[in-house]
Amino acid sequence: MMTFLQTAVETAVVSEETRMGLWTLFVKGGWLMWPLLALGGVTIFIFVERFLAIRKASVLDMNFMNRIRDYISDGKISTAVNLCRKTDTPIARMIEKGIERIGRPMGDIQAAIENVANLEVSKLENGLPFLATIAGGAPMIGFLGTVLGMVQTFMDMSAAGGTVDLGLLASGMYVAMVTTVGGLIVGIPAYFGYNYLVARIEKLVFQMEANSIAFMDILNQPVQK
């Protein structure tokens, strides 16, 4: 009985010693883990900040265009402009620019709306190119760590005179494997996050185009007497 307990304790101690936490693995990955950690933090920041900005920009009252139609039909141009300013969304700012151009040729109004729309989309896409760069660059940094780790492993083997000692080779192998995992952990969420945000922006662009068409239809409606 005593022997069994002693064996169990020794096994638990060995298991505890060989078990590694995230911080231990991070340290064993070498200095390349620090750039990957920084890129991971930037990825989270960009995604959360852009997600909130796009969600806010996508909120629009379903009766917004109906109210704009009523105000323009009644000749209440200033009231329509005030409604756009209170709404404070890309679609509202786009329609506001169109309202301010009422009285000019339709081509000028359409061009003004498109210019505002392009500016708004550009604002929403701010930071996305960097997120795409992280999605492609982080795995490359991990691959660089893999190469450096393998070089370190062969250098250790050469220094040992060709004798294969797993303990001696562990340092280089840790660098090779951990940096690869770290690069993928950063790159994969960045890739999916980028595509998700792009899809949200494309959906908003479709809404902007639909509202632009609806606004031009309002201006082209015959005047009711």
Short mmCIF file of C-alpha atoms in Angstrom, two decimals:
data_model
loop_
_atom_site.label_atom_id
_atom_site.label_comp_id
_atom_site.label_asym_id
_atom_site.label_seq_id
_atom_site.Cartn_x
_atom_site.Cartn_y
_atom_site.Cartn_z
CA MET A 1 0.00 0.00 0.00
CA MET A 2 2.80 2.37 0.95
CA THR A 3 4.66 1.54 -2.24
CA PHE A 4 1.57 2.29 -4.32
CA LEU A 5 1.08 5.66 -2.64
CA GLN A 6 4.75 6.53 -3.03
CA THR A 7 4.61 5.66 -6.72
CA ALA A 8 1.47 7.74 -7.20
CA VAL A 9 3.07 10.74 -5.48
CA GLU A 10 6.23 10.46 -7.56
CA THR A 11 4.16 10.23 -10.75
CA ALA A 12 2.15 13.32 -9.78
CA VAL A 13 5.34 15.26 -9.02
CA VAL A 14 6.87 14.33 -12.37
CA SER A 15 3.62 15.20 -14.16
CA GLU A 16 3.48 18.58 -12.41
CA GLU A 17 7.08 19.30 -13.33
CA THR A 18 6.57 18.47 -16.99
CA ARG A 19 3.30 20.35 -17.29
CA MET A 20 3.89 23.81 -18.76
CA GLY A 21 1.78 26.87 -18.50
CA LEU A 22 1.14 29.40 -21.26
CA TRP A 23 3.75 31.78 -19.90
CA THR A 24 6.42 29.06 -19.86
CA LEU A 25 5.65 28.16 -23.46
CA PHE A 26 5.66 31.84 -24.39
CA VAL A 27 9.14 32.30 -22.92
CA LYS A 28 10.47 29.18 -24.63
CA GLY A 29 9.28 30.59 -27.98
CA GLY A 30 12.03 33.19 -27.89
CA TRP A 31 12.08 36.87 -28.72
CA LEU A 32 9.80 36.50 -31.75
CA MET A 33 6.90 35.84 -29.40
CA TRP A 34 6.95 39.47 -28.30
CA PRO A 35 6.18 40.87 -31.78
CA LEU A 36 3.46 38.24 -32.11
CA LEU A 37 2.01 39.27 -28.75
CA ALA A 38 1.99 42.92 -29.87
CA LEU A 39 0.32 42.00 -33.15
CA GLY A 40 -2.28 39.98 -31.25
CA GLY A 41 -3.12 43.00 -29.11
CA VAL A 42 -3.36 45.24 -32.17
CA THR A 43 -5.63 42.68 -33.85
CA ILE A 44 -8.04 42.67 -30.92
CA PHE A 45 -8.05 46.47 -30.73
CA ILE A 46 -8.68 47.00 -34.45
CA PHE A 47 -11.40 44.37 -34.62
CA VAL A 48 -13.32 45.63 -31.58
CA GLU A 49 -12.97 49.29 -32.56
CA ARG A 50 -14.03 48.71 -36.17
CA PHE A 51 -16.84 46.35 -35.17
CA LEU A 52 -18.35 48.97 -32.87
CA ALA A 53 -17.92 51.71 -35.47
CA ILE A 54 -19.55 49.64 -38.23
CA ARG A 55 -22.40 48.56 -35.96
CA LYS A 56 -23.07 52.17 -35.03
CA ALA A 57 -22.95 53.21 -38.69
CA SER A 58 -25.40 50.47 -39.67
CA VAL A 59 -28.13 51.63 -37.28
CA LEU A 60 -30.83 53.51 -39.15
CA ASP A 61 -34.44 54.28 -38.39
CA MET A 62 -36.69 52.38 -40.79
CA ASN A 63 -38.89 55.47 -41.14
CA PHE A 64 -35.93 57.75 -41.91
CA MET A 65 -36.47 57.91 -45.67
CA ASN A 66 -40.25 58.21 -45.23
CA ARG A 67 -39.77 61.25 -43.02
CA ILE A 68 -37.29 62.73 -45.50
CA ARG A 69 -39.83 62.20 -48.29
CA ASP A 70 -42.54 63.93 -46.28
CA TYR A 71 -40.35 66.90 -45.37
CA ILE A 72 -39.17 67.43 -48.95
CA SER A 73 -42.71 67.10 -50.30
CA ASP A 74 -43.85 69.74 -47.81
CA GLY A 75 -40.93 72.00 -48.66
CA LYS A 76 -39.41 71.68 -45.19
CA ILE A 77 -35.82 71.46 -46.39
CA SER A 78 -34.23 72.77 -43.19
CA THR A 79 -36.22 70.27 -41.12
CA ALA A 80 -34.98 67.44 -43.35
CA VAL A 81 -31.39 68.64 -42.92
CA ASN A 82 -31.81 68.78 -39.13
CA LEU A 83 -33.17 65.23 -39.13
CA CYS A 84 -30.07 64.03 -41.01
CA ARG A 85 -27.76 65.77 -38.55
CA LYS A 86 -29.55 64.28 -35.57
CA THR A 87 -29.41 60.80 -37.07
CA ASP A 88 -25.60 61.01 -37.47
CA THR A 89 -24.95 57.94 -39.65
CA PRO A 90 -23.15 57.58 -43.00
CA ILE A 91 -26.48 57.22 -44.78
CA ALA A 92 -27.87 60.31 -43.09
CA ARG A 93 -24.78 62.37 -43.96
CA MET A 94 -25.02 61.18 -47.53
CA ILE A 95 -28.68 62.19 -47.77
CA GLU A 96 -27.91 65.50 -46.07
CA LYS A 97 -25.43 66.39 -48.79
CA GLY A 98 -28.03 65.53 -51.40
CA ILE A 99 -30.64 67.72 -49.71
CA GLU A 100 -28.21 70.63 -49.61
CA ARG A 101 -27.79 70.28 -53.38
CA ILE A 102 -31.52 70.40 -54.16
CA GLY A 103 -32.12 72.83 -57.00
CA ARG A 104 -29.01 71.86 -58.90
CA PRO A 105 -28.89 69.39 -61.82
CA MET A 106 -29.55 65.78 -60.89
CA GLY A 107 -26.08 64.79 -62.02
CA ASP A 108 -24.51 67.21 -59.54
CA ILE A 109 -26.68 65.89 -56.72
CA GLN A 110 -25.79 62.29 -57.56
CA ALA A 111 -22.10 63.14 -57.72
CA ALA A 112 -22.24 64.90 -54.34
CA ILE A 113 -23.95 61.89 -52.75
CA GLU A 114 -21.40 59.49 -54.23
CA ASN A 115 -18.48 61.61 -52.99
CA VAL A 116 -19.83 61.56 -49.43
CA ALA A 117 -20.50 57.84 -49.68
CA ASN A 118 -16.92 57.18 -50.77
CA LEU A 119 -15.58 59.23 -47.86
CA GLU A 120 -17.78 57.39 -45.38
CA VAL A 121 -16.73 53.98 -46.68
CA SER A 122 -13.10 55.05 -46.50
CA LYS A 123 -13.57 56.00 -42.84
CA LEU A 124 -15.15 52.63 -42.08
CA GLU A 125 -12.26 50.80 -43.74
CA ASN A 126 -9.69 52.61 -41.61
CA GLY A 127 -7.38 50.03 -40.03
CA LEU A 128 -8.57 47.10 -42.13
CA PRO A 129 -5.47 47.03 -44.39
CA PHE A 130 -3.31 46.71 -41.28
CA LEU A 131 -5.53 43.88 -40.04
CA ALA A 132 -5.09 42.12 -43.38
CA THR A 133 -1.33 42.63 -43.10
CA ILE A 134 -1.33 40.99 -39.66
CA ALA A 135 -3.35 38.07 -41.04
CA GLY A 136 -0.63 37.41 -43.59
CA GLY A 137 2.40 38.57 -41.62
CA ALA A 138 1.90 36.80 -38.29
CA PRO A 139 2.16 33.27 -39.75
CA MET A 140 5.28 34.41 -41.65
CA ILE A 141 6.85 35.54 -38.38
CA GLY A 142 5.95 32.15 -36.93
CA PHE A 143 7.59 30.46 -39.91
CA LEU A 144 10.69 32.59 -39.36
CA GLY A 145 10.76 31.32 -35.78
CA THR A 146 10.53 27.77 -37.10
CA VAL A 147 13.55 28.29 -39.33
CA LEU A 148 15.54 29.95 -36.56
CA GLY A 149 14.63 27.16 -34.15
CA MET A 150 15.77 24.50 -36.59
CA VAL A 151 19.02 26.37 -37.19
CA GLN A 152 19.57 26.52 -33.44
CA THR A 153 18.85 22.79 -33.18
CA PHE A 154 21.45 21.87 -35.83
CA MET A 155 23.97 24.22 -34.25
CA ASP A 156 23.45 22.48 -30.90
CA MET A 157 23.88 19.09 -32.58
CA SER A 158 27.07 20.26 -34.22
CA ALA A 159 28.43 21.62 -30.95
CA ALA A 160 27.68 18.27 -29.27
CA GLY A 161 29.72 16.43 -31.86
CA GLY A 162 26.73 14.86 -33.58
CA THR A 163 25.44 13.19 -30.43
CA VAL A 164 21.64 13.21 -30.39
CA ASP A 165 20.43 14.36 -26.99
CA LEU A 166 16.75 15.32 -26.77
CA GLY A 167 17.42 17.55 -23.79
CA LEU A 168 20.06 19.41 -25.78
CA LEU A 169 17.78 19.78 -28.79
CA ALA A 170 14.69 20.82 -26.82
CA SER A 171 15.52 24.53 -26.79
CA GLY A 172 15.61 24.88 -30.58
CA MET A 173 12.58 22.67 -31.06
CA TYR A 174 10.57 24.77 -28.63
CA VAL A 175 11.43 27.90 -30.59
CA ALA A 176 10.48 26.21 -33.86
CA MET A 177 7.14 24.84 -32.70
CA VAL A 178 5.93 27.54 -30.30
CA THR A 179 6.53 30.41 -32.73
CA THR A 180 4.63 28.53 -35.42
CA VAL A 181 1.68 28.05 -33.09
CA GLY A 182 1.89 31.67 -31.96
CA GLY A 183 1.88 32.96 -35.53
CA LEU A 184 -1.18 30.90 -36.40
CA ILE A 185 -3.00 31.90 -33.21
CA VAL A 186 -2.59 35.55 -34.21
CA GLY A 187 -2.99 35.18 -37.97
CA ILE A 188 -6.12 33.03 -38.13
CA PRO A 189 -8.36 35.31 -36.00
CA ALA A 190 -6.99 38.33 -37.88
CA TYR A 191 -7.91 36.69 -41.20
CA PHE A 192 -11.45 35.77 -40.19
CA GLY A 193 -11.93 39.10 -38.41
CA TYR A 194 -10.85 41.02 -41.51
CA ASN A 195 -13.23 39.14 -43.79
CA TYR A 196 -16.09 39.52 -41.31
CA LEU A 197 -15.62 43.29 -41.12
CA VAL A 198 -15.34 43.57 -44.91
CA ALA A 199 -18.62 41.67 -45.26
CA ARG A 200 -20.31 44.04 -42.79
CA ILE A 201 -19.03 47.06 -44.72
CA GLU A 202 -20.25 45.61 -48.02
CA LYS A 203 -23.68 45.13 -46.51
CA LEU A 204 -23.69 48.76 -45.34
CA VAL A 205 -22.57 49.92 -48.80
CA PHE A 206 -25.57 48.10 -50.28
CA GLN A 207 -27.85 49.95 -47.83
CA MET A 208 -26.24 53.25 -48.78
CA GLU A 209 -26.81 52.57 -52.46
CA ALA A 210 -30.43 51.62 -51.83
CA ASN A 211 -31.08 54.81 -49.86
CA SER A 212 -29.30 56.88 -52.50
CA ILE A 213 -31.63 55.47 -55.15
CA ALA A 214 -34.63 56.09 -52.91
CA PHE A 215 -33.56 59.71 -52.40
CA MET A 216 -33.14 60.31 -56.13
CA ASP A 217 -36.59 58.82 -56.68
CA ILE A 218 -37.98 61.31 -54.17
CA LEU A 219 -36.46 64.20 -56.12
CA ASN A 220 -37.81 62.81 -59.38
CA GLN A 221 -41.36 62.48 -58.11
CA PRO A 222 -43.80 64.82 -59.83
CA VAL A 223 -44.91 67.78 -57.77
CA GLN A 224 -48.38 67.19 -56.36
CA LYS A 225 -50.81 70.06 -56.73
#
